[in-house]
Amino acid sequence: METVIILVFVFGYLAITLEHNIKIDKLIPALVMMAISWALISLGIDDFSQWFDSAKHSLMENFGGLGHEEKMHLMEETLLHHLGKTAEILVFLLGAMTIVEIIDYFDGFSTIKSAVNFNSRKKLLWMFSILAFVLSAIIDNLTATIVLISILQKIVKDRSVRIWYAGLIIIAANAGGAWSPIGDVTTTMLWIGDKVSTGKLFIYLFIPSLLCMVVPTFIASLLQPFKGTLELQEADDKPKNKFSSTMLFLGLGAIVFVPIFKVITHLPPYVGMMLSLGVVAIFAEIYSNSKFAISAAHAEEHDAHASHSPVHYSLSKIELPSILFFLGILMAVAALESLGILFGFADSLKENIGLVGTEPAGTIVSDLVVILLGVGSAVIDNVPLVAASLGMFSEPLDNQLWHFIAYSAGTGGSMLIIGSAAGVVAMGMEKIDFFWYLKKISWLALVGFIAGAIAFMATRAIF
């Protein structure tokens, strides 16, 4: 039965990877894979010889000696445990996405657009790379990519030039998301799972992540597409929302407050995110009563939904398919974890190649394996890779292994356009060709990834 469940996972994973070839949204195989895996566990519960206790992070003793009813009860408890942990991530993401949509409702990001009053290609490249790096650490790399490419489309007229900027935005956004607990879903998973802390995440990963952004951007600035000046889009005459700047800083400040709330209260991050959402929503409701509150960009849609509040409108705009995909993939990985498959795989790695160790040879092998994980995240979605690592390893909080995994999984996906959520959304928004990205951008991402990895190893030696 274990073999069948593994095959279900492999085929489901393959369908996710080939999403663009088979024309089936990746959330569908993720949900089907999750449901079938747990159904097979339920039907064959008496055939399994071991069970992984997620709460104690160890294999249960004498699982085979339990009766059918006891095993079924244990399975239900384990399923509920994993659903709770997954729900923490999903609720957190829902809150963050809603706050960003509320900012956009009030045209808050137009403040950034208005700052562009020059036409130097190189200067614009550095501006967008730095913005992507900083914004992704605050509002996550997926959202930062959406926001910046939306702004880019309103500034740069020539699409052939614009896709070059989009490629560097992907690299910078993924780099910026790696060092922030709320910047990337995988880093958020490690943070919520008590594998990394905010302070140590910054200490270990800020410089490597910065180099991962700066090195490719510097090299790109020397290339032909970023030399000279470019033709900018003409400014529109839409009336500016008088609450734009207020909602931008209020919303971003509310999201930044979440890690502070966690440190003060020791409550899960989603609680702080719900508090932040509530505060932002209060101001949104108050401001929406003003005759100047409605963004010109949303005026027609708002008229069609006149009875809805800005919060209702913003909730209708969030990416629910992404939320359902994370639910499916995380719960499918949880099924493999519960059977002890990932735990056994980790043990075999430790015994055979010294995956985790304090000796120099063990550390070198560990680094190579984590780097390969980063390269693999360009092909395979980094969410299940990190989810698998959570089930494979039992290292303590802030172990350097977790920080290197956060860096590799967060930035490695930039090497292919389908390797990260930021890349996938940019591909959809600008219709970027897979092979164009592979030829023009992938090598820049690889250089940045290696530069950051070397910097991490140096930083680890110091701290």
PDB file of C-alpha atoms in Angstrom, residues 22-311:
ATOM      1  CA  ILE A  22      -1.302  19.203 -20.002  1.00  0.00           C
ATOM      2  CA  LYS A  23      -3.361  22.414 -19.594  1.00  0.00           C
ATOM      3  CA  ILE A  24      -4.670  21.432 -16.157  1.00  0.00           C
ATOM      4  CA  ASP A  25      -4.326  23.880 -13.279  1.00  0.00           C
ATOM      5  CA  LYS A  26      -1.887  22.567 -10.684  1.00  0.00           C
ATOM      6  CA  LEU A  27      -4.416  22.875  -7.862  1.00  0.00           C
ATOM      7  CA  ILE A  28      -6.464  20.001  -9.365  1.00  0.00           C
ATOM      8  CA  PRO A  29      -3.793  17.259  -9.179  1.00  0.00           C
ATOM      9  CA  ALA A  30      -2.710  18.632  -5.775  1.00  0.00           C
ATOM     10  CA  LEU A  31      -6.207  18.223  -4.309  1.00  0.00           C
ATOM     11  CA  VAL A  32      -6.784  14.829  -5.958  1.00  0.00           C
ATOM     12  CA  MET A  33      -3.380  13.575  -4.811  1.00  0.00           C
ATOM     13  CA  MET A  34      -4.091  14.682  -1.237  1.00  0.00           C
ATOM     14  CA  ALA A  35      -7.553  13.087  -1.078  1.00  0.00           C
ATOM     15  CA  ILE A  36      -6.499   9.752  -2.639  1.00  0.00           C
ATOM     16  CA  SER A  37      -3.393   9.487  -0.410  1.00  0.00           C
ATOM     17  CA  TRP A  38      -5.383   9.863   2.798  1.00  0.00           C
ATOM     18  CA  ALA A  39      -8.155   7.581   1.470  1.00  0.00           C
ATOM     19  CA  LEU A  40      -5.585   4.848   0.804  1.00  0.00           C
ATOM     20  CA  ILE A  41      -4.140   5.320   4.299  1.00  0.00           C
ATOM     21  CA  SER A  42      -7.599   4.935   5.803  1.00  0.00           C
ATOM     22  CA  LEU A  43      -8.411   1.815   3.762  1.00  0.00           C
ATOM     23  CA  GLY A  44      -5.065   0.135   4.448  1.00  0.00           C
ATOM     24  CA  ILE A  45      -4.393   1.348   7.970  1.00  0.00           C
ATOM     25  CA  ASP A  46      -3.993  -2.225   9.287  1.00  0.00           C
ATOM     26  CA  ASP A  47      -1.252  -3.001   6.756  1.00  0.00           C
ATOM     27  CA  PHE A  48       1.180  -0.319   7.889  1.00  0.00           C
ATOM     28  CA  SER A  49       3.960  -1.329  10.251  1.00  0.00           C
ATOM     29  CA  GLN A  50       4.944   2.159  11.452  1.00  0.00           C
ATOM     30  CA  TRP A  51       3.438   5.576  12.133  1.00  0.00           C
ATOM     31  CA  PHE A  52       5.078   8.954  12.555  1.00  0.00           C
ATOM     32  CA  ASP A  53       4.047  10.955  15.622  1.00  0.00           C
ATOM     33  CA  SER A  54       4.143  14.561  14.320  1.00  0.00           C
ATOM     34  CA  ALA A  55       3.718  16.084  17.759  1.00  0.00           C
ATOM     35  CA  LYS A  56       6.786  14.265  19.152  1.00  0.00           C
ATOM     36  CA  HIS A  57       8.563  14.190  15.776  1.00  0.00           C
ATOM     37  CA  SER A  58       9.484  10.524  16.072  1.00  0.00           C
ATOM     38  CA  LEU A  59       8.247   7.113  14.971  1.00  0.00           C
ATOM     39  CA  MET A  60       5.697   5.516  17.302  1.00  0.00           C
ATOM     40  CA  GLU A  61       6.678   2.437  19.210  1.00  0.00           C
ATOM     41  CA  ASN A  62       4.505  -0.686  18.889  1.00  0.00           C
ATOM     42  CA  PHE A  63       2.186   0.809  16.247  1.00  0.00           C
ATOM     43  CA  GLY A  64       1.682  -2.642  14.736  1.00  0.00           C
ATOM     44  CA  GLY A  65       0.306  -3.911  18.044  1.00  0.00           C
ATOM     45  CA  LEU A  66      -2.598  -1.430  18.120  1.00  0.00           C
ATOM     46  CA  GLY A  67      -6.139  -2.496  17.228  1.00  0.00           C
ATOM     47  CA  HIS A  68      -8.053  -1.273  14.177  1.00  0.00           C
ATOM     48  CA  GLU A  69     -10.143   1.254  16.109  1.00  0.00           C
ATOM     49  CA  GLU A  70      -7.079   2.652  17.857  1.00  0.00           C
ATOM     50  CA  LYS A  71      -5.272   3.033  14.557  1.00  0.00           C
ATOM     51  CA  MET A  72      -8.257   4.779  12.968  1.00  0.00           C
ATOM     52  CA  HIS A  73      -8.506   7.160  15.914  1.00  0.00           C
ATOM     53  CA  LEU A  74      -4.769   7.890  15.662  1.00  0.00           C
ATOM     54  CA  MET A  75      -5.089   8.550  11.929  1.00  0.00           C
ATOM     55  CA  GLU A  76      -7.957  11.007  12.514  1.00  0.00           C
ATOM     56  CA  GLU A  77      -5.951  12.812  15.201  1.00  0.00           C
ATOM     57  CA  THR A  78      -2.923  13.016  12.901  1.00  0.00           C
ATOM     58  CA  LEU A  79      -5.046  14.305  10.018  1.00  0.00           C
ATOM     59  CA  LEU A  80      -6.527  16.968  12.293  1.00  0.00           C
ATOM     60  CA  HIS A  81      -3.029  17.939  13.500  1.00  0.00           C
ATOM     61  CA  HIS A  82      -1.744  18.430   9.944  1.00  0.00           C
ATOM     62  CA  LEU A  83      -4.893  20.276   8.882  1.00  0.00           C
ATOM     63  CA  GLY A  84      -4.404  22.657  11.802  1.00  0.00           C
ATOM     64  CA  LYS A  85      -0.766  23.345  10.878  1.00  0.00           C
ATOM     65  CA  THR A  86      -1.699  23.817   7.219  1.00  0.00           C
ATOM     66  CA  ALA A  87      -4.608  26.084   8.127  1.00  0.00           C
ATOM     67  CA  GLU A  88      -2.211  28.343  10.056  1.00  0.00           C
ATOM     68  CA  ILE A  89      -0.295  28.983   6.833  1.00  0.00           C
ATOM     69  CA  LEU A  90      -3.404  29.398   4.691  1.00  0.00           C
ATOM     70  CA  VAL A  91      -5.134  31.832   7.064  1.00  0.00           C
ATOM     71  CA  PHE A  92      -1.905  33.813   7.292  1.00  0.00           C
ATOM     72  CA  LEU A  93      -1.686  34.042   3.493  1.00  0.00           C
ATOM     73  CA  LEU A  94      -5.356  34.996   3.194  1.00  0.00           C
ATOM     74  CA  GLY A  95      -4.827  37.886   5.592  1.00  0.00           C
ATOM     75  CA  ALA A  96      -1.693  39.128   3.814  1.00  0.00           C
ATOM     76  CA  MET A  97      -3.292  38.906   0.363  1.00  0.00           C
ATOM     77  CA  THR A  98      -6.406  40.746   1.550  1.00  0.00           C
ATOM     78  CA  ILE A  99      -4.379  43.614   3.031  1.00  0.00           C
ATOM     79  CA  VAL A 100      -2.491  44.007  -0.243  1.00  0.00           C
ATOM     80  CA  GLU A 101      -5.755  44.035  -2.201  1.00  0.00           C
ATOM     81  CA  ILE A 102      -7.149  46.704   0.144  1.00  0.00           C
ATOM     82  CA  ILE A 103      -4.048  48.817  -0.557  1.00  0.00           C
ATOM     83  CA  ASP A 104      -4.623  48.331  -4.275  1.00  0.00           C
ATOM     84  CA  TYR A 105      -8.330  49.182  -3.857  1.00  0.00           C
ATOM     85  CA  PHE A 106      -7.270  52.640  -2.709  1.00  0.00           C
ATOM     86  CA  ASP A 107      -4.647  52.816  -5.489  1.00  0.00           C
ATOM     87  CA  GLY A 108      -1.898  52.818  -2.862  1.00  0.00           C
ATOM     88  CA  PHE A 109       0.804  51.502  -5.177  1.00  0.00           C
ATOM     89  CA  SER A 110       0.386  54.526  -7.469  1.00  0.00           C
ATOM     90  CA  THR A 111       2.649  56.337  -4.977  1.00  0.00           C
ATOM     91  CA  ILE A 112       5.518  54.143  -6.178  1.00  0.00           C
ATOM     92  CA  LYS A 113       4.636  54.681  -9.838  1.00  0.00           C
ATOM     93  CA  SER A 114       4.658  58.454  -9.463  1.00  0.00           C
ATOM     94  CA  ALA A 115       8.278  58.294  -8.251  1.00  0.00           C
ATOM     95  CA  VAL A 116       9.495  57.271 -11.721  1.00  0.00           C
ATOM     96  CA  ASN A 117      10.416  60.521 -13.465  1.00  0.00           C
ATOM     97  CA  PHE A 118      13.467  59.354 -15.424  1.00  0.00           C
ATOM     98  CA  ASN A 119      14.043  57.193 -18.530  1.00  0.00           C
ATOM     99  CA  SER A 120      17.470  55.625 -17.899  1.00  0.00           C
ATOM    100  CA  ARG A 121      17.170  51.856 -18.448  1.00  0.00           C
ATOM    101  CA  LYS A 122      19.952  51.052 -15.998  1.00  0.00           C
ATOM    102  CA  LYS A 123      18.557  53.322 -13.282  1.00  0.00           C
ATOM    103  CA  LEU A 124      15.080  51.838 -13.761  1.00  0.00           C
ATOM    104  CA  LEU A 125      16.541  48.322 -13.485  1.00  0.00           C
ATOM    105  CA  TRP A 126      18.172  49.066 -10.145  1.00  0.00           C
ATOM    106  CA  MET A 127      15.029  50.794  -8.897  1.00  0.00           C
ATOM    107  CA  PHE A 128      12.790  47.814  -9.684  1.00  0.00           C
ATOM    108  CA  SER A 129      15.307  45.269  -8.375  1.00  0.00           C
ATOM    109  CA  ILE A 130      15.685  47.097  -5.067  1.00  0.00           C
ATOM    110  CA  LEU A 131      11.919  47.603  -4.792  1.00  0.00           C
ATOM    111  CA  ALA A 132      11.324  43.913  -5.509  1.00  0.00           C
ATOM    112  CA  PHE A 133      13.912  42.929  -2.894  1.00  0.00           C
ATOM    113  CA  VAL A 134      12.422  45.179  -0.201  1.00  0.00           C
ATOM    114  CA  LEU A 135       8.725  44.737  -1.020  1.00  0.00           C
ATOM    115  CA  SER A 136       8.940  40.951  -1.219  1.00  0.00           C
ATOM    116  CA  ALA A 137      10.313  40.888   2.320  1.00  0.00           C
ATOM    117  CA  ILE A 138       7.240  42.812   3.460  1.00  0.00           C
ATOM    118  CA  ILE A 139       4.335  41.630   1.304  1.00  0.00           C
ATOM    119  CA  ASP A 140       5.803  38.293   0.007  1.00  0.00           C
ATOM    120  CA  ASN A 141       7.508  37.648  -3.320  1.00  0.00           C
ATOM    121  CA  LEU A 142       4.375  36.613  -5.207  1.00  0.00           C
ATOM    122  CA  THR A 143       2.488  39.780  -4.305  1.00  0.00           C
ATOM    123  CA  ALA A 144       5.534  42.005  -4.859  1.00  0.00           C
ATOM    124  CA  THR A 145       5.959  40.561  -8.361  1.00  0.00           C
ATOM    125  CA  ILE A 146       2.307  41.185  -9.211  1.00  0.00           C
ATOM    126  CA  VAL A 147       2.496  44.754  -7.920  1.00  0.00           C
ATOM    127  CA  LEU A 148       5.780  45.657  -9.652  1.00  0.00           C
ATOM    128  CA  ILE A 149       4.930  44.112 -13.021  1.00  0.00           C
ATOM    129  CA  SER A 150       1.587  45.936 -12.898  1.00  0.00           C
ATOM    130  CA  ILE A 151       3.498  49.185 -12.322  1.00  0.00           C
ATOM    131  CA  LEU A 152       6.044  48.217 -14.993  1.00  0.00           C
ATOM    132  CA  GLN A 153       3.264  47.746 -17.563  1.00  0.00           C
ATOM    133  CA  LYS A 154       2.121  51.303 -16.874  1.00  0.00           C
ATOM    134  CA  ILE A 155       5.642  52.712 -17.284  1.00  0.00           C
ATOM    135  CA  VAL A 156       7.543  50.768 -19.979  1.00  0.00           C
ATOM    136  CA  LYS A 157       5.890  50.784 -23.398  1.00  0.00           C
ATOM    137  CA  ASP A 158       8.028  48.211 -25.278  1.00  0.00           C
ATOM    138  CA  ARG A 159       7.150  44.631 -24.221  1.00  0.00           C
ATOM    139  CA  SER A 160      10.427  43.205 -25.574  1.00  0.00           C
ATOM    140  CA  VAL A 161      12.254  45.432 -23.084  1.00  0.00           C
ATOM    141  CA  ARG A 162       9.687  44.956 -20.344  1.00  0.00           C
ATOM    142  CA  ILE A 163      10.167  41.167 -20.155  1.00  0.00           C
ATOM    143  CA  TRP A 164      13.859  41.705 -19.360  1.00  0.00           C
ATOM    144  CA  TYR A 165      12.842  43.825 -16.373  1.00  0.00           C
ATOM    145  CA  ALA A 166      10.284  41.176 -15.398  1.00  0.00           C
ATOM    146  CA  GLY A 167      13.008  38.506 -15.409  1.00  0.00           C
ATOM    147  CA  LEU A 168      15.199  40.504 -13.028  1.00  0.00           C
ATOM    148  CA  ILE A 169      12.171  41.311 -10.838  1.00  0.00           C
ATOM    149  CA  ILE A 170      11.617  37.546 -10.408  1.00  0.00           C
ATOM    150  CA  ILE A 171      15.224  37.051  -9.233  1.00  0.00           C
ATOM    151  CA  ALA A 172      15.105  40.047  -6.868  1.00  0.00           C
ATOM    152  CA  ALA A 173      11.681  39.158  -5.448  1.00  0.00           C
ATOM    153  CA  ASN A 174      12.705  35.579  -4.676  1.00  0.00           C
ATOM    154  CA  ALA A 175      15.951  36.805  -3.102  1.00  0.00           C
ATOM    155  CA  GLY A 176      14.105  39.344  -0.959  1.00  0.00           C
ATOM    156  CA  GLY A 177      11.551  36.784   0.174  1.00  0.00           C
ATOM    157  CA  ALA A 178      14.190  34.371   1.476  1.00  0.00           C
ATOM    158  CA  TRP A 179      15.448  36.470   4.421  1.00  0.00           C
ATOM    159  CA  SER A 180      12.032  37.547   5.714  1.00  0.00           C
ATOM    160  CA  PRO A 181       9.674  35.252   7.677  1.00  0.00           C
ATOM    161  CA  ILE A 182       6.747  36.641   5.676  1.00  0.00           C
ATOM    162  CA  GLY A 183       8.538  37.050   2.346  1.00  0.00           C
ATOM    163  CA  ASP A 184       8.122  33.580   0.876  1.00  0.00           C
ATOM    164  CA  VAL A 185       5.681  30.739   1.542  1.00  0.00           C
ATOM    165  CA  THR A 186       8.529  28.296   2.201  1.00  0.00           C
ATOM    166  CA  THR A 187      10.244  30.654   4.665  1.00  0.00           C
ATOM    167  CA  THR A 188       6.877  31.247   6.317  1.00  0.00           C
ATOM    168  CA  MET A 189       6.434  27.467   6.622  1.00  0.00           C
ATOM    169  CA  LEU A 190       9.796  27.141   8.382  1.00  0.00           C
ATOM    170  CA  TRP A 191       9.022  30.134  10.616  1.00  0.00           C
ATOM    171  CA  ILE A 192       5.550  28.949  11.591  1.00  0.00           C
ATOM    172  CA  GLY A 193       6.959  25.450  12.106  1.00  0.00           C
ATOM    173  CA  ASP A 194       9.436  26.878  14.672  1.00  0.00           C
ATOM    174  CA  LYS A 195      12.468  25.973  12.590  1.00  0.00           C
ATOM    175  CA  VAL A 196      13.811  29.518  12.146  1.00  0.00           C
ATOM    176  CA  SER A 197      13.429  32.735  14.134  1.00  0.00           C
ATOM    177  CA  THR A 198      13.113  36.233  12.695  1.00  0.00           C
ATOM    178  CA  GLY A 199      16.375  37.539  14.160  1.00  0.00           C
ATOM    179  CA  LYS A 200      18.591  34.640  13.094  1.00  0.00           C
ATOM    180  CA  LEU A 201      16.907  34.528   9.685  1.00  0.00           C
ATOM    181  CA  PHE A 202      18.013  38.126   9.116  1.00  0.00           C
ATOM    182  CA  ILE A 203      21.535  37.536  10.475  1.00  0.00           C
ATOM    183  CA  TYR A 204      22.207  34.451   8.361  1.00  0.00           C
ATOM    184  CA  LEU A 205      20.339  35.272   5.150  1.00  0.00           C
ATOM    185  CA  PHE A 206      20.247  39.021   4.571  1.00  0.00           C
ATOM    186  CA  ILE A 207      23.740  39.311   3.044  1.00  0.00           C
ATOM    187  CA  PRO A 208      23.449  36.091   0.954  1.00  0.00           C
ATOM    188  CA  SER A 209      20.014  37.201  -0.293  1.00  0.00           C
ATOM    189  CA  LEU A 210      21.298  40.710  -1.037  1.00  0.00           C
ATOM    190  CA  LEU A 211      24.160  39.280  -3.110  1.00  0.00           C
ATOM    191  CA  CYS A 212      21.713  36.969  -4.865  1.00  0.00           C
ATOM    192  CA  MET A 213      19.919  40.124  -6.050  1.00  0.00           C
ATOM    193  CA  VAL A 214      22.858  42.511  -6.539  1.00  0.00           C
ATOM    194  CA  VAL A 215      25.168  40.230  -8.571  1.00  0.00           C
ATOM    195  CA  PRO A 216      22.629  39.370 -11.338  1.00  0.00           C
ATOM    196  CA  THR A 217      21.375  42.969 -11.423  1.00  0.00           C
ATOM    197  CA  PHE A 218      24.909  44.323 -11.799  1.00  0.00           C
ATOM    198  CA  ILE A 219      25.732  41.857 -14.594  1.00  0.00           C
ATOM    199  CA  ALA A 220      22.414  42.608 -16.341  1.00  0.00           C
ATOM    200  CA  SER A 221      23.074  46.358 -16.137  1.00  0.00           C
ATOM    201  CA  LEU A 222      26.092  45.778 -18.411  1.00  0.00           C
ATOM    202  CA  LEU A 223      24.036  43.978 -21.047  1.00  0.00           C
ATOM    203  CA  GLN A 224      22.629  45.640 -24.163  1.00  0.00           C
ATOM    204  CA  PRO A 225      18.912  45.594 -23.175  1.00  0.00           C
ATOM    205  CA  PHE A 226      19.674  47.892 -20.222  1.00  0.00           C
ATOM    206  CA  LYS A 227      21.846  50.442 -22.012  1.00  0.00           C
ATOM    207  CA  GLY A 228      20.582  53.879 -23.048  1.00  0.00           C
ATOM    208  CA  THR A 229      17.118  55.304 -22.469  1.00  0.00           C
ATOM    209  CA  LEU A 230      13.622  53.966 -23.051  1.00  0.00           C
ATOM    210  CA  GLU A 231      10.239  55.306 -24.039  1.00  0.00           C
ATOM    211  CA  LEU A 232       7.931  55.679 -21.069  1.00  0.00           C
ATOM    212  CA  GLN A 233       4.164  55.367 -21.090  1.00  0.00           C
ATOM    213  CA  GLU A 234       2.318  58.665 -20.938  1.00  0.00           C
ATOM    214  CA  ALA A 235       0.918  59.491 -17.529  1.00  0.00           C
ATOM    215  CA  ASP A 236      -2.822  58.992 -17.210  1.00  0.00           C
ATOM    216  CA  ASP A 237      -5.201  61.727 -16.158  1.00  0.00           C
ATOM    217  CA  LYS A 238      -7.128  59.681 -13.614  1.00  0.00           C
ATOM    218  CA  PRO A 239      -7.824  61.535 -10.383  1.00  0.00           C
ATOM    219  CA  LYS A 240      -5.484  60.480  -7.591  1.00  0.00           C
ATOM    220  CA  ASN A 241      -7.031  58.845  -4.560  1.00  0.00           C
ATOM    221  CA  LYS A 242      -6.370  61.125  -1.586  1.00  0.00           C
ATOM    222  CA  PHE A 243      -5.892  58.109   0.715  1.00  0.00           C
ATOM    223  CA  SER A 244      -3.379  56.309  -1.549  1.00  0.00           C
ATOM    224  CA  SER A 245      -0.241  57.053   0.466  1.00  0.00           C
ATOM    225  CA  THR A 246      -1.984  56.597   3.800  1.00  0.00           C
ATOM    226  CA  MET A 247      -3.284  53.137   2.907  1.00  0.00           C
ATOM    227  CA  LEU A 248       0.078  52.101   1.402  1.00  0.00           C
ATOM    228  CA  PHE A 249       2.027  52.833   4.575  1.00  0.00           C
ATOM    229  CA  LEU A 250      -0.760  51.639   6.870  1.00  0.00           C
ATOM    230  CA  GLY A 251      -1.069  48.320   5.032  1.00  0.00           C
ATOM    231  CA  LEU A 252       2.654  47.643   4.777  1.00  0.00           C
ATOM    232  CA  GLY A 253       3.135  48.700   8.397  1.00  0.00           C
ATOM    233  CA  ALA A 254       0.379  46.319   9.500  1.00  0.00           C
ATOM    234  CA  ILE A 255       2.078  43.381   7.745  1.00  0.00           C
ATOM    235  CA  VAL A 256       5.483  44.290   9.211  1.00  0.00           C
ATOM    236  CA  PHE A 257       3.820  44.349  12.665  1.00  0.00           C
ATOM    237  CA  VAL A 258       3.034  40.606  12.480  1.00  0.00           C
ATOM    238  CA  PRO A 259       6.520  39.302  13.439  1.00  0.00           C
ATOM    239  CA  ILE A 260       6.648  41.854  16.272  1.00  0.00           C
ATOM    240  CA  PHE A 261       3.272  40.600  17.536  1.00  0.00           C
ATOM    241  CA  LYS A 262       4.566  37.012  17.511  1.00  0.00           C
ATOM    242  CA  VAL A 263       7.676  37.911  19.517  1.00  0.00           C
ATOM    243  CA  ILE A 264       5.617  39.822  22.122  1.00  0.00           C
ATOM    244  CA  THR A 265       2.711  37.373  22.566  1.00  0.00           C
ATOM    245  CA  HIS A 266       4.258  34.041  21.416  1.00  0.00           C
ATOM    246  CA  LEU A 267       1.022  33.418  19.534  1.00  0.00           C
ATOM    247  CA  PRO A 268       1.019  31.903  16.016  1.00  0.00           C
ATOM    248  CA  PRO A 269       1.609  34.475  13.231  1.00  0.00           C
ATOM    249  CA  TYR A 270      -1.886  34.096  11.750  1.00  0.00           C
ATOM    250  CA  VAL A 271      -3.362  35.662  14.916  1.00  0.00           C
ATOM    251  CA  GLY A 272      -1.252  38.780  14.410  1.00  0.00           C
ATOM    252  CA  MET A 273      -2.153  38.834  10.728  1.00  0.00           C
ATOM    253  CA  MET A 274      -5.855  38.759  11.558  1.00  0.00           C
ATOM    254  CA  LEU A 275      -5.343  41.667  13.983  1.00  0.00           C
ATOM    255  CA  SER A 276      -3.493  43.615  11.274  1.00  0.00           C
ATOM    256  CA  LEU A 277      -6.225  42.856   8.742  1.00  0.00           C
ATOM    257  CA  GLY A 278      -8.877  44.031  11.210  1.00  0.00           C
ATOM    258  CA  VAL A 279      -7.104  47.348  11.811  1.00  0.00           C
ATOM    259  CA  VAL A 280      -6.534  47.983   8.095  1.00  0.00           C
ATOM    260  CA  ALA A 281     -10.165  47.030   7.386  1.00  0.00           C
ATOM    261  CA  ILE A 282     -11.424  49.568   9.932  1.00  0.00           C
ATOM    262  CA  PHE A 283      -9.589  52.414   8.190  1.00  0.00           C
ATOM    263  CA  ALA A 284     -10.659  51.088   4.788  1.00  0.00           C
ATOM    264  CA  GLU A 285     -14.328  51.206   5.824  1.00  0.00           C
ATOM    265  CA  ILE A 286     -13.948  54.725   7.236  1.00  0.00           C
ATOM    266  CA  TYR A 287     -12.115  56.026   4.164  1.00  0.00           C
ATOM    267  CA  SER A 288     -14.544  54.358   1.752  1.00  0.00           C
ATOM    268  CA  ASN A 289     -17.313  56.659   2.991  1.00  0.00           C
ATOM    269  CA  SER A 290     -15.474  59.604   1.455  1.00  0.00           C
ATOM    270  CA  LYS A 291     -16.552  60.621  -2.074  1.00  0.00           C
ATOM    271  CA  PHE A 292     -12.868  60.581  -3.057  1.00  0.00           C
ATOM    272  CA  ALA A 293     -12.063  57.184  -1.552  1.00  0.00           C
ATOM    273  CA  ILE A 294     -12.817  54.991  -4.536  1.00  0.00           C
ATOM    274  CA  SER A 295      -9.850  54.388  -6.819  1.00  0.00           C
ATOM    275  CA  ALA A 296     -10.410  55.515 -10.380  1.00  0.00           C
ATOM    276  CA  ALA A 297      -8.989  52.175 -11.465  1.00  0.00           C
ATOM    277  CA  HIS A 298     -11.799  50.368  -9.644  1.00  0.00           C
ATOM    278  CA  ALA A 299     -14.613  52.864 -10.118  1.00  0.00           C
ATOM    279  CA  GLU A 300     -16.619  50.848 -12.660  1.00  0.00           C
ATOM    280  CA  GLU A 301     -16.236  47.583 -10.757  1.00  0.00           C
ATOM    281  CA  HIS A 302     -17.130  49.341  -7.536  1.00  0.00           C
ATOM    282  CA  ASP A 303     -20.323  50.754  -9.058  1.00  0.00           C
ATOM    283  CA  ALA A 304     -21.321  47.205  -9.970  1.00  0.00           C
ATOM    284  CA  HIS A 305     -20.714  46.140  -6.366  1.00  0.00           C
ATOM    285  CA  ALA A 306     -21.906  49.315  -4.675  1.00  0.00           C
ATOM    286  CA  SER A 307     -23.364  47.424  -1.719  1.00  0.00           C
ATOM    287  CA  HIS A 308     -20.029  45.751  -0.948  1.00  0.00           C
ATOM    288  CA  SER A 309     -17.416  47.135   1.409  1.00  0.00           C
ATOM    289  CA  PRO A 310     -13.772  47.528   0.329  1.00  0.00           C
ATOM    290  CA  VAL A 311     -12.979  44.448   2.432  1.00  0.00           C
TER     291      VAL A 311
END
